[in-house]
Amino acid sequence: MRDAVVVEAVRTPVGKGKPNGSLAHVHPVELLAHTLRALVERSGVDPELIDDVIGGTVDQVGEQAMNTTRYAALSAGLPESVPATTVDRQCGSSQQAVHFAAQGVISGAYDIAVACGVESMSRVPMWSNVPEGKDPFGPGVAARHPEGLVPQGISAELIAAKWSVTREQMDAFAVSSHRRAAAAWDAGLFDAEVAPLDGVTRDECVRPGTTTEILAGLRPAYHDPHFAERFPQIEWNVTAGNASPVNDGASAVLVMAGETAARLGLRPLARLHSFAVTGSDPLLMLTGVVPATEKVLRRAGLSLGDIDLFEVNEAFSSVVLAWQQETGADLGKVNVHGGAIALGHPLGASGTRLTTTLVHAMRERGARYALQTMCEAGGLANAMILERV
């Protein structure tokens, strides 16, 4: 069976997803186009050889509607003959794009594919695709969950309560994320993966000076009297400081068969070893990373001890800390260059952002195996294992 390898991976800097954010002036199509151009230029691959471009975007409405990935490919100057599609697996959309690209290569449907993603949360805010007063779930889901589902912030609080994750632990984890991200920037470890855009050269949300004392002063972000009555176990410890911000950004990964890379004289960054996707309780919603991790390790025939580096998306501190409790993973190997709490979480771009950071960290640290997993709205999670070649 053929293998699939990553030969190049790039991302934009990540901006604040607000009107005054550093990338708010950039149309989402152009954000994604920028990474596609950089991917082709850095790899030197002939764009005529690309069989498909698969992109993730979550809020597919307004300026992110009408198959954003296709228009980004055209804007980037890729030949009209190169097709493109846009997928949505919520926060894991572009990680799912990596899975699809790799699975297409392994099956022989593709020789070369691009997996990518974009989200401009300053221009297309979260939930823009659900008009006020409209129900995106339908009567069948309401019947299955008669007490009602909850927003992600409430899920993060429920996770903290169930796993007894304290405010102090969540804030300390957030501080660590910022310090690791700042250290990585200062050491030049992001230089190989970031393609500066319009004078923006660094991630905008990294706060190297943050402390647990500063974060302790923040108010709960999701307190709600209705949910407080429904879930008395919640202690309301999730804040803007120990959760990911809203962001603008794009990222892209070039995937091809190992034999194709050899023929083109390209050196792979990593082999895409194994994949898994799973569903979990849509009320807790964000805990799917636990069974997804177990599932992908089982498929790979590996143990947790075989993994040198982990990327676990930092949607909320409570998610990563609950995952760590369940798996027993060494937090010293998790998000070693910082995570979404510091670097940002531009929803549709985050999957390939994590992959981009991970493959470069693998090379820098000489890691053999790495595991990436992401929690996703609706009770979903993707996981994959990469191997250095």
CSV table of C-alpha atoms in Angstrom, one decimal:
chain,number,residue,atom,x,y,z
A,1,MET,CA,0.0,0.0,0.0
A,2,ARG,CA,1.2,3.5,-0.8
A,3,ASP,CA,2.1,5.9,2.0
A,4,ALA,CA,1.3,9.6,2.3
A,5,VAL,CA,3.9,12.2,3.4
A,6,VAL,CA,3.9,15.9,4.3
A,7,VAL,CA,6.5,17.7,2.3
A,8,GLU,CA,5.7,21.3,3.2
A,9,ALA,CA,3.5,23.1,5.7
A,10,VAL,CA,2.9,26.8,6.2
A,11,ARG,CA,0.6,29.2,8.0
A,12,THR,CA,-0.1,32.8,8.3
A,13,PRO,CA,0.6,34.6,11.6
A,14,VAL,CA,-2.6,34.5,13.6
A,15,GLY,CA,-4.4,37.7,14.2
A,16,LYS,CA,-7.1,38.8,16.7
A,17,GLY,CA,-10.5,38.0,15.4
A,18,LYS,CA,-11.8,41.5,16.0
A,19,PRO,CA,-12.3,44.5,13.8
A,20,ASN,CA,-9.0,46.0,15.0
A,21,GLY,CA,-7.1,42.7,14.6
A,22,SER,CA,-3.9,42.7,12.5
A,23,LEU,CA,-5.5,40.6,9.7
A,24,ALA,CA,-9.0,41.9,9.9
A,25,HIS,CA,-8.5,43.9,6.7
A,26,VAL,CA,-7.7,40.7,4.7
A,27,HIS,CA,-10.6,38.9,3.0
A,28,PRO,CA,-10.7,35.2,4.1
A,29,VAL,CA,-10.2,34.0,0.5
A,30,GLU,CA,-7.0,36.0,0.4
A,31,LEU,CA,-5.9,34.7,3.7
A,32,LEU,CA,-6.1,31.2,2.4
A,33,ALA,CA,-4.7,32.1,-1.0
A,34,HIS,CA,-1.6,33.5,0.7
A,35,THR,CA,-0.8,30.1,2.3
A,36,LEU,CA,-1.4,28.3,-0.9
A,37,ARG,CA,1.0,30.5,-2.8
A,38,ALA,CA,3.6,30.1,-0.1
A,39,LEU,CA,3.1,26.3,-0.1
A,40,VAL,CA,3.7,26.1,-3.8
A,41,GLU,CA,6.7,28.5,-3.7
A,42,ARG,CA,8.4,26.9,-0.8
A,43,SER,CA,8.0,23.3,-2.1
A,44,GLY,CA,8.8,24.1,-5.7
A,45,VAL,CA,6.1,21.7,-6.8
A,46,ASP,CA,4.5,22.3,-10.2
A,47,PRO,CA,0.9,23.3,-9.3
A,48,GLU,CA,-0.4,21.6,-12.4
A,49,LEU,CA,0.4,18.3,-10.6
A,50,ILE,CA,-2.0,19.0,-7.7
A,51,ASP,CA,-4.9,16.6,-7.9
A,52,ASP,CA,-7.2,18.4,-5.3
A,53,VAL,CA,-7.3,21.1,-2.7
A,54,ILE,CA,-9.3,20.3,0.4
A,55,GLY,CA,-10.0,23.1,2.8
A,56,GLY,CA,-11.7,23.5,6.1
A,57,THR,CA,-14.0,26.4,7.1
A,58,VAL,CA,-16.5,26.4,9.9
A,59,ASP,CA,-18.8,29.4,9.4
A,60,GLN,CA,-19.5,29.0,5.7
A,61,VAL,CA,-21.5,32.1,5.1
A,62,GLY,CA,-21.0,35.6,3.8
A,63,GLU,CA,-17.4,36.1,2.7
A,64,GLN,CA,-16.6,32.5,3.6
A,65,ALA,CA,-19.4,31.0,1.5
A,66,MET,CA,-19.6,29.5,-2.0
A,67,ASN,CA,-16.7,27.0,-1.5
A,68,THR,CA,-14.1,29.4,-0.2
A,69,THR,CA,-11.3,26.9,-1.0
A,70,ARG,CA,-12.0,27.0,-4.7
A,71,TYR,CA,-11.7,30.7,-4.9
A,72,ALA,CA,-8.6,30.8,-2.8
A,73,ALA,CA,-7.0,28.3,-5.2
A,74,LEU,CA,-7.9,30.6,-8.1
A,75,SER,CA,-6.7,33.7,-6.3
A,76,ALA,CA,-3.4,31.9,-5.5
A,77,GLY,CA,-2.8,31.4,-9.2
A,78,LEU,CA,-3.3,27.7,-9.3
A,79,PRO,CA,-4.4,26.4,-12.7
A,80,GLU,CA,-8.1,26.4,-13.3
A,81,SER,CA,-7.8,22.6,-13.8
A,82,VAL,CA,-7.0,22.1,-10.1
A,83,PRO,CA,-10.2,21.3,-8.2
A,84,ALA,CA,-11.0,22.3,-4.7
A,85,THR,CA,-13.6,21.7,-2.0
A,86,THR,CA,-14.5,23.0,1.4
A,87,VAL,CA,-15.4,20.7,4.4
A,88,ASP,CA,-16.8,21.3,7.8
A,89,ARG,CA,-16.0,19.1,10.8
A,90,GLN,CA,-16.3,22.1,13.1
A,91,CYS,CA,-12.9,22.9,14.8
A,92,GLY,CA,-11.4,19.9,13.2
A,93,SER,CA,-12.3,20.9,9.7
A,94,SER,CA,-8.8,21.2,8.3
A,95,GLN,CA,-7.5,18.3,10.3
A,96,GLN,CA,-10.2,16.3,8.5
A,97,ALA,CA,-8.9,17.8,5.3
A,98,VAL,CA,-5.5,16.3,6.1
A,99,HIS,CA,-7.2,12.9,6.7
A,100,PHE,CA,-9.1,13.1,3.4
A,101,ALA,CA,-6.0,14.2,1.5
A,102,ALA,CA,-3.8,11.4,2.9
A,103,GLN,CA,-6.5,8.8,2.5
A,104,GLY,CA,-6.9,9.9,-1.2
A,105,VAL,CA,-3.1,9.5,-1.7
A,106,ILE,CA,-2.9,6.2,0.1
A,107,SER,CA,-5.9,4.8,-1.9
A,108,GLY,CA,-4.3,5.9,-5.2
A,109,ALA,CA,-7.0,8.5,-6.0
A,110,TYR,CA,-4.5,11.3,-5.7
A,111,ASP,CA,-0.7,11.6,-6.2
A,112,ILE,CA,-0.6,15.1,-4.7
A,113,ALA,CA,-3.2,17.0,-2.6
A,114,VAL,CA,-3.3,20.1,-0.5
A,115,ALA,CA,-5.0,20.2,2.9
A,116,CYS,CA,-5.7,23.6,4.2
A,117,GLY,CA,-8.1,25.8,6.2
A,118,VAL,CA,-9.1,29.4,6.9
A,119,GLU,CA,-11.3,31.3,9.3
A,120,SER,CA,-11.7,35.1,9.5
A,121,MET,CA,-13.6,35.5,12.8
A,122,SER,CA,-13.3,39.3,12.6
A,123,ARG,CA,-15.2,39.4,9.3
A,124,VAL,CA,-17.4,36.3,9.8
A,125,PRO,CA,-18.1,35.9,13.5
A,126,MET,CA,-18.9,32.5,15.1
A,127,TRP,CA,-22.5,31.5,14.5
A,128,SER,CA,-22.9,33.8,11.6
A,129,ASN,CA,-24.3,30.9,9.7
A,130,VAL,CA,-27.2,30.5,12.1
A,131,PRO,CA,-29.7,33.4,11.7
A,132,GLU,CA,-31.3,34.5,14.9
A,133,GLY,CA,-34.4,32.5,15.8
A,134,LYS,CA,-33.4,29.5,13.6
A,135,ASP,CA,-32.8,26.0,15.0
A,136,PRO,CA,-29.8,24.2,13.4
A,137,PHE,CA,-30.5,20.9,15.3
A,138,GLY,CA,-34.0,20.0,14.3
A,139,PRO,CA,-36.8,18.1,16.2
A,140,GLY,CA,-35.1,14.7,16.3
A,141,VAL,CA,-32.2,16.0,18.2
A,142,ALA,CA,-34.5,17.9,20.5
A,143,ALA,CA,-36.4,14.6,21.2
A,144,ARG,CA,-33.1,12.8,21.9
A,145,HIS,CA,-31.9,15.5,24.2
A,146,PRO,CA,-35.1,16.9,25.8
A,147,GLU,CA,-33.3,19.1,28.3
A,148,GLY,CA,-31.4,20.7,25.5
A,149,LEU,CA,-27.8,20.8,24.4
A,150,VAL,CA,-25.4,23.5,25.7
A,151,PRO,CA,-22.8,25.9,24.3
A,152,GLN,CA,-19.2,24.9,24.2
A,153,GLY,CA,-18.3,27.1,27.2
A,154,ILE,CA,-20.8,25.3,29.3
A,155,SER,CA,-19.3,22.0,28.1
A,156,ALA,CA,-15.8,23.2,29.1
A,157,GLU,CA,-17.2,24.0,32.6
A,158,LEU,CA,-18.9,20.6,32.9
A,159,ILE,CA,-15.6,18.9,31.9
A,160,ALA,CA,-13.8,20.9,34.6
A,161,ALA,CA,-16.3,19.8,37.2
A,162,LYS,CA,-16.3,16.2,36.2
A,163,TRP,CA,-12.6,15.9,36.2
A,164,SER,CA,-12.1,18.2,39.2
A,165,VAL,CA,-9.9,20.5,37.2
A,166,THR,CA,-9.4,23.7,39.3
A,167,ARG,CA,-9.2,27.3,38.3
A,168,GLU,CA,-5.6,27.4,39.4
A,169,GLN,CA,-4.7,24.4,37.2
A,170,MET,CA,-6.4,25.9,34.2
A,171,ASP,CA,-4.8,29.3,34.7
A,172,ALA,CA,-1.3,27.7,35.1
A,173,PHE,CA,-1.8,25.7,32.0
A,174,ALA,CA,-2.7,28.9,30.1
A,175,VAL,CA,0.3,30.7,31.4
A,176,SER,CA,2.5,27.8,30.2
A,177,SER,CA,1.0,28.0,26.7
A,178,HIS,CA,1.9,31.7,26.4
A,179,ARG,CA,5.4,31.2,27.8
A,180,ARG,CA,6.1,28.3,25.4
A,181,ALA,CA,4.8,30.2,22.4
A,182,ALA,CA,6.8,33.3,23.3
A,183,ALA,CA,10.0,31.2,23.8
A,184,ALA,CA,9.4,29.5,20.4
A,185,TRP,CA,9.1,32.8,18.7
A,186,ASP,CA,12.2,34.2,20.4
A,187,ALA,CA,14.2,31.1,19.4
A,188,GLY,CA,13.1,31.4,15.8
A,189,LEU,CA,11.2,28.1,15.9
A,190,PHE,CA,8.2,29.5,14.0
A,191,ASP,CA,10.3,31.1,11.2
A,192,ALA,CA,10.1,28.0,9.0
A,193,GLU,CA,6.3,27.7,9.2
A,194,VAL,CA,5.0,31.2,9.2
A,195,ALA,CA,4.5,33.2,5.9
A,196,PRO,CA,4.3,36.9,6.9
A,197,LEU,CA,1.4,38.8,5.4
A,198,ASP,CA,1.0,42.5,4.9
A,199,GLY,CA,3.7,43.3,7.4
A,200,VAL,CA,2.2,41.0,10.1
A,201,THR,CA,5.0,38.7,11.1
A,202,ARG,CA,4.0,37.3,14.5
A,203,ASP,CA,1.0,35.8,16.2
A,204,GLU,CA,-1.0,38.6,17.8
A,205,CYS,CA,-2.4,37.0,20.9
A,206,VAL,CA,0.8,35.7,22.5
A,207,ARG,CA,1.2,37.4,25.9
A,208,PRO,CA,4.6,36.5,27.3
A,209,GLY,CA,4.1,38.7,30.4
A,210,THR,CA,0.9,37.0,31.6
A,211,THR,CA,0.9,35.4,35.0
A,212,THR,CA,-1.4,33.3,37.1
A,213,GLU,CA,-2.0,36.3,39.3
A,214,ILE,CA,-3.2,38.3,36.3
A,215,LEU,CA,-5.5,35.5,35.1
A,216,ALA,CA,-6.9,35.0,38.6
A,217,GLY,CA,-8.5,38.4,38.3
A,218,LEU,CA,-10.6,37.6,35.2
A,219,ARG,CA,-14.3,37.0,35.6
A,220,PRO,CA,-16.0,33.7,34.5
A,221,ALA,CA,-16.7,33.9,30.8
A,222,TYR,CA,-19.9,31.8,30.6
A,223,HIS,CA,-21.8,32.2,33.8
A,224,ASP,CA,-25.5,31.9,33.1
A,225,PRO,CA,-28.3,31.6,35.8
A,226,HIS,CA,-30.2,29.0,33.7
A,227,PHE,CA,-27.2,26.7,33.4
A,228,ALA,CA,-26.2,27.4,37.0
A,229,GLU,CA,-29.5,26.0,38.1
A,230,ARG,CA,-29.4,23.1,35.7
A,231,PHE,CA,-25.8,22.2,36.5
A,232,PRO,CA,-25.1,23.0,40.2
A,233,GLN,CA,-21.8,21.2,40.0
A,234,ILE,CA,-20.3,23.9,37.8
A,235,GLU,CA,-17.9,26.2,39.7
A,236,TRP,CA,-17.6,28.8,36.9
A,237,ASN,CA,-13.8,28.7,36.4
A,238,VAL,CA,-13.5,29.1,32.7
A,239,THR,CA,-12.4,32.6,31.7
A,240,ALA,CA,-11.2,34.4,28.6
A,241,GLY,CA,-7.7,33.7,30.0
A,242,ASN,CA,-7.8,29.9,30.1
A,243,ALA,CA,-9.7,29.5,26.9
A,244,SER,CA,-8.7,30.1,23.3
A,245,PRO,CA,-9.4,33.5,21.8
A,246,VAL,CA,-11.2,34.3,18.5
A,247,ASN,CA,-8.9,34.7,15.6
A,248,ASP,CA,-8.1,35.2,11.9
A,249,GLY,CA,-5.7,32.9,10.1
A,250,ALA,CA,-5.0,30.3,7.4
A,251,SER,CA,-2.7,27.3,7.0
A,252,ALA,CA,-1.9,24.7,4.4
A,253,VAL,CA,-0.1,21.3,4.2
A,254,LEU,CA,1.2,19.6,1.0
A,255,VAL,CA,0.5,15.9,1.0
A,256,MET,CA,1.8,13.4,-1.6
A,257,ALA,CA,2.8,9.8,-2.0
A,258,GLY,CA,6.2,8.9,-0.8
A,259,GLU,CA,7.2,7.6,-4.2
A,260,THR,CA,6.0,10.9,-5.8
A,261,ALA,CA,8.1,12.9,-3.3
A,262,ALA,CA,11.1,10.8,-4.2
A,263,ARG,CA,10.5,11.2,-7.9
A,264,LEU,CA,10.3,15.0,-7.5
A,265,GLY,CA,13.3,15.2,-5.3
A,266,LEU,CA,11.4,16.5,-2.3
A,267,ARG,CA,12.3,15.6,1.3
A,268,PRO,CA,9.3,14.7,3.5
A,269,LEU,CA,8.8,16.3,6.8
A,270,ALA,CA,6.8,13.4,8.1
A,271,ARG,CA,4.7,10.3,7.1
A,272,LEU,CA,1.0,10.4,7.9
A,273,HIS,CA,0.9,7.1,9.8
A,274,SER,CA,-2.6,6.5,11.1
A,275,PHE,CA,-6.0,8.2,11.4
A,276,ALA,CA,-9.1,8.0,13.6
A,277,VAL,CA,-12.3,10.0,14.0
A,278,THR,CA,-14.9,9.4,16.7
A,279,GLY,CA,-18.1,10.7,18.2
A,280,SER,CA,-18.8,11.3,21.9
A,281,ASP,CA,-21.4,12.8,24.2
A,282,PRO,CA,-22.7,16.0,22.5
A,283,LEU,CA,-23.5,17.5,25.9
A,284,LEU,CA,-19.9,17.3,27.2
A,285,MET,CA,-19.1,17.7,23.5
A,286,LEU,CA,-15.3,18.3,23.9
A,287,THR,CA,-14.2,14.9,25.4
A,288,GLY,CA,-13.9,13.0,22.1
A,289,VAL,CA,-10.2,13.6,22.2
A,290,VAL,CA,-9.9,10.8,24.8
A,291,PRO,CA,-11.5,7.9,22.7
A,292,ALA,CA,-10.0,9.3,19.5
A,293,THR,CA,-6.5,9.1,21.1
A,294,GLU,CA,-7.2,5.5,22.2
A,295,LYS,CA,-8.5,4.6,18.8
A,296,VAL,CA,-5.7,6.0,16.7
A,297,LEU,CA,-3.0,4.4,19.0
A,298,ARG,CA,-4.8,1.0,18.6
A,299,ARG,CA,-5.0,1.4,14.8
A,300,ALA,CA,-1.3,2.3,14.7
A,301,GLY,CA,-0.2,-0.5,16.9
A,302,LEU,CA,1.5,1.9,19.2
A,303,SER,CA,1.3,2.9,22.9
A,304,LEU,CA,1.2,6.3,24.5
A,305,GLY,CA,4.8,5.8,25.5
A,306,ASP,CA,5.9,5.6,21.8
A,307,ILE,CA,4.7,9.1,21.2
A,308,ASP,CA,7.4,11.8,21.5
A,309,LEU,CA,5.2,14.9,20.8
A,310,PHE,CA,1.5,15.7,21.1
A,311,GLU,CA,-0.7,18.5,19.8
A,312,VAL,CA,-4.0,18.7,21.6
A,313,ASN,CA,-6.0,21.7,20.6
A,314,GLU,CA,-6.3,24.1,23.4
A,315,ALA,CA,-9.9,25.1,22.9
A,316,PHE,CA,-10.1,25.3,26.7
A,317,SER,CA,-7.5,24.4,29.4
A,318,SER,CA,-10.0,22.0,30.9
A,319,VAL,CA,-10.2,19.9,27.8
A,320,VAL,CA,-6.4,19.3,27.6
A,321,LEU,CA,-6.1,18.7,31.4
A,322,ALA,CA,-9.0,16.2,31.4
A,323,TRP,CA,-7.4,14.5,28.4
A,324,GLN,CA,-4.2,14.3,30.3
A,325,GLN,CA,-5.8,12.8,33.3
A,326,GLU,CA,-7.5,10.1,31.2
A,327,THR,CA,-4.4,9.2,29.1
A,328,GLY,CA,-1.6,9.8,31.5
A,329,ALA,CA,0.4,11.7,28.9
A,330,ASP,CA,3.4,13.8,29.9
A,331,LEU,CA,2.3,17.4,29.7
A,332,GLY,CA,6.0,18.3,29.0
A,333,LYS,CA,5.4,16.7,25.5
A,334,VAL,CA,2.1,18.4,24.8
A,335,ASN,CA,2.0,21.6,22.7
A,336,VAL,CA,5.7,22.2,23.2
A,337,HIS,CA,5.6,25.5,21.2
A,338,GLY,CA,2.4,26.7,22.9
A,339,GLY,CA,-1.2,26.1,21.8
A,340,ALA,CA,-4.4,27.8,20.8
A,341,ILE,CA,-4.7,29.7,24.1
A,342,ALA,CA,-1.7,31.6,23.1
A,343,LEU,CA,-1.3,31.2,19.4
A,344,GLY,CA,-5.0,31.5,18.6
A,345,HIS,CA,-7.8,29.3,17.3
A,346,PRO,CA,-9.0,30.4,13.8
A,347,LEU,CA,-11.5,27.6,13.7
A,348,GLY,CA,-11.3,26.2,10.1
A,349,ALA,CA,-7.5,26.8,10.0
A,350,SER,CA,-6.6,25.2,13.3
A,351,GLY,CA,-6.3,21.6,12.2
A,352,THR,CA,-3.6,22.3,9.6
A,353,ARG,CA,-2.1,25.0,11.9
A,354,LEU,CA,-1.5,22.2,14.5
A,355,THR,CA,-0.1,19.9,11.8
A,356,THR,CA,2.2,22.7,10.5
A,357,THR,CA,3.6,23.4,14.0
A,358,LEU,CA,3.8,19.7,14.7
A,359,VAL,CA,5.8,18.6,11.7
A,360,HIS,CA,8.3,21.4,12.1
A,361,ALA,CA,8.6,20.6,15.9
A,362,MET,CA,9.2,17.0,15.0
A,363,ARG,CA,12.1,17.9,12.8
A,364,GLU,CA,13.5,20.4,15.3
A,365,ARG,CA,13.4,17.9,18.2
A,366,GLY,CA,14.2,14.7,16.3
A,367,ALA,CA,10.8,13.1,17.3
A,368,ARG,CA,9.9,9.8,15.7
A,369,TYR,CA,6.2,9.7,16.4
A,370,ALA,CA,3.8,12.5,17.1
A,371,LEU,CA,0.0,12.5,17.8
A,372,GLN,CA,-2.5,15.3,17.0
A,373,THR,CA,-6.0,15.4,18.2
A,374,MET,CA,-8.8,18.0,18.3
A,375,CYS,CA,-12.1,18.3,20.1
A,376,GLU,CA,-15.0,19.5,17.9
A,377,ALA,CA,-18.6,20.8,18.4
A,378,GLY,CA,-21.3,18.3,18.4
A,379,GLY,CA,-19.2,15.7,20.3
A,380,LEU,CA,-16.6,14.8,17.6
A,381,ALA,CA,-12.9,14.4,17.6
A,382,ASN,CA,-10.1,13.7,15.0
A,383,ALA,CA,-6.8,12.1,15.8
A,384,MET,CA,-3.8,11.2,13.7
A,385,ILE,CA,-0.3,9.9,14.2
A,386,LEU,CA,2.7,11.2,12.2
A,387,GLU,CA,6.1,9.5,11.8
A,388,ARG,CA,9.4,11.1,11.0
A,389,VAL,CA,11.0,9.8,7.8
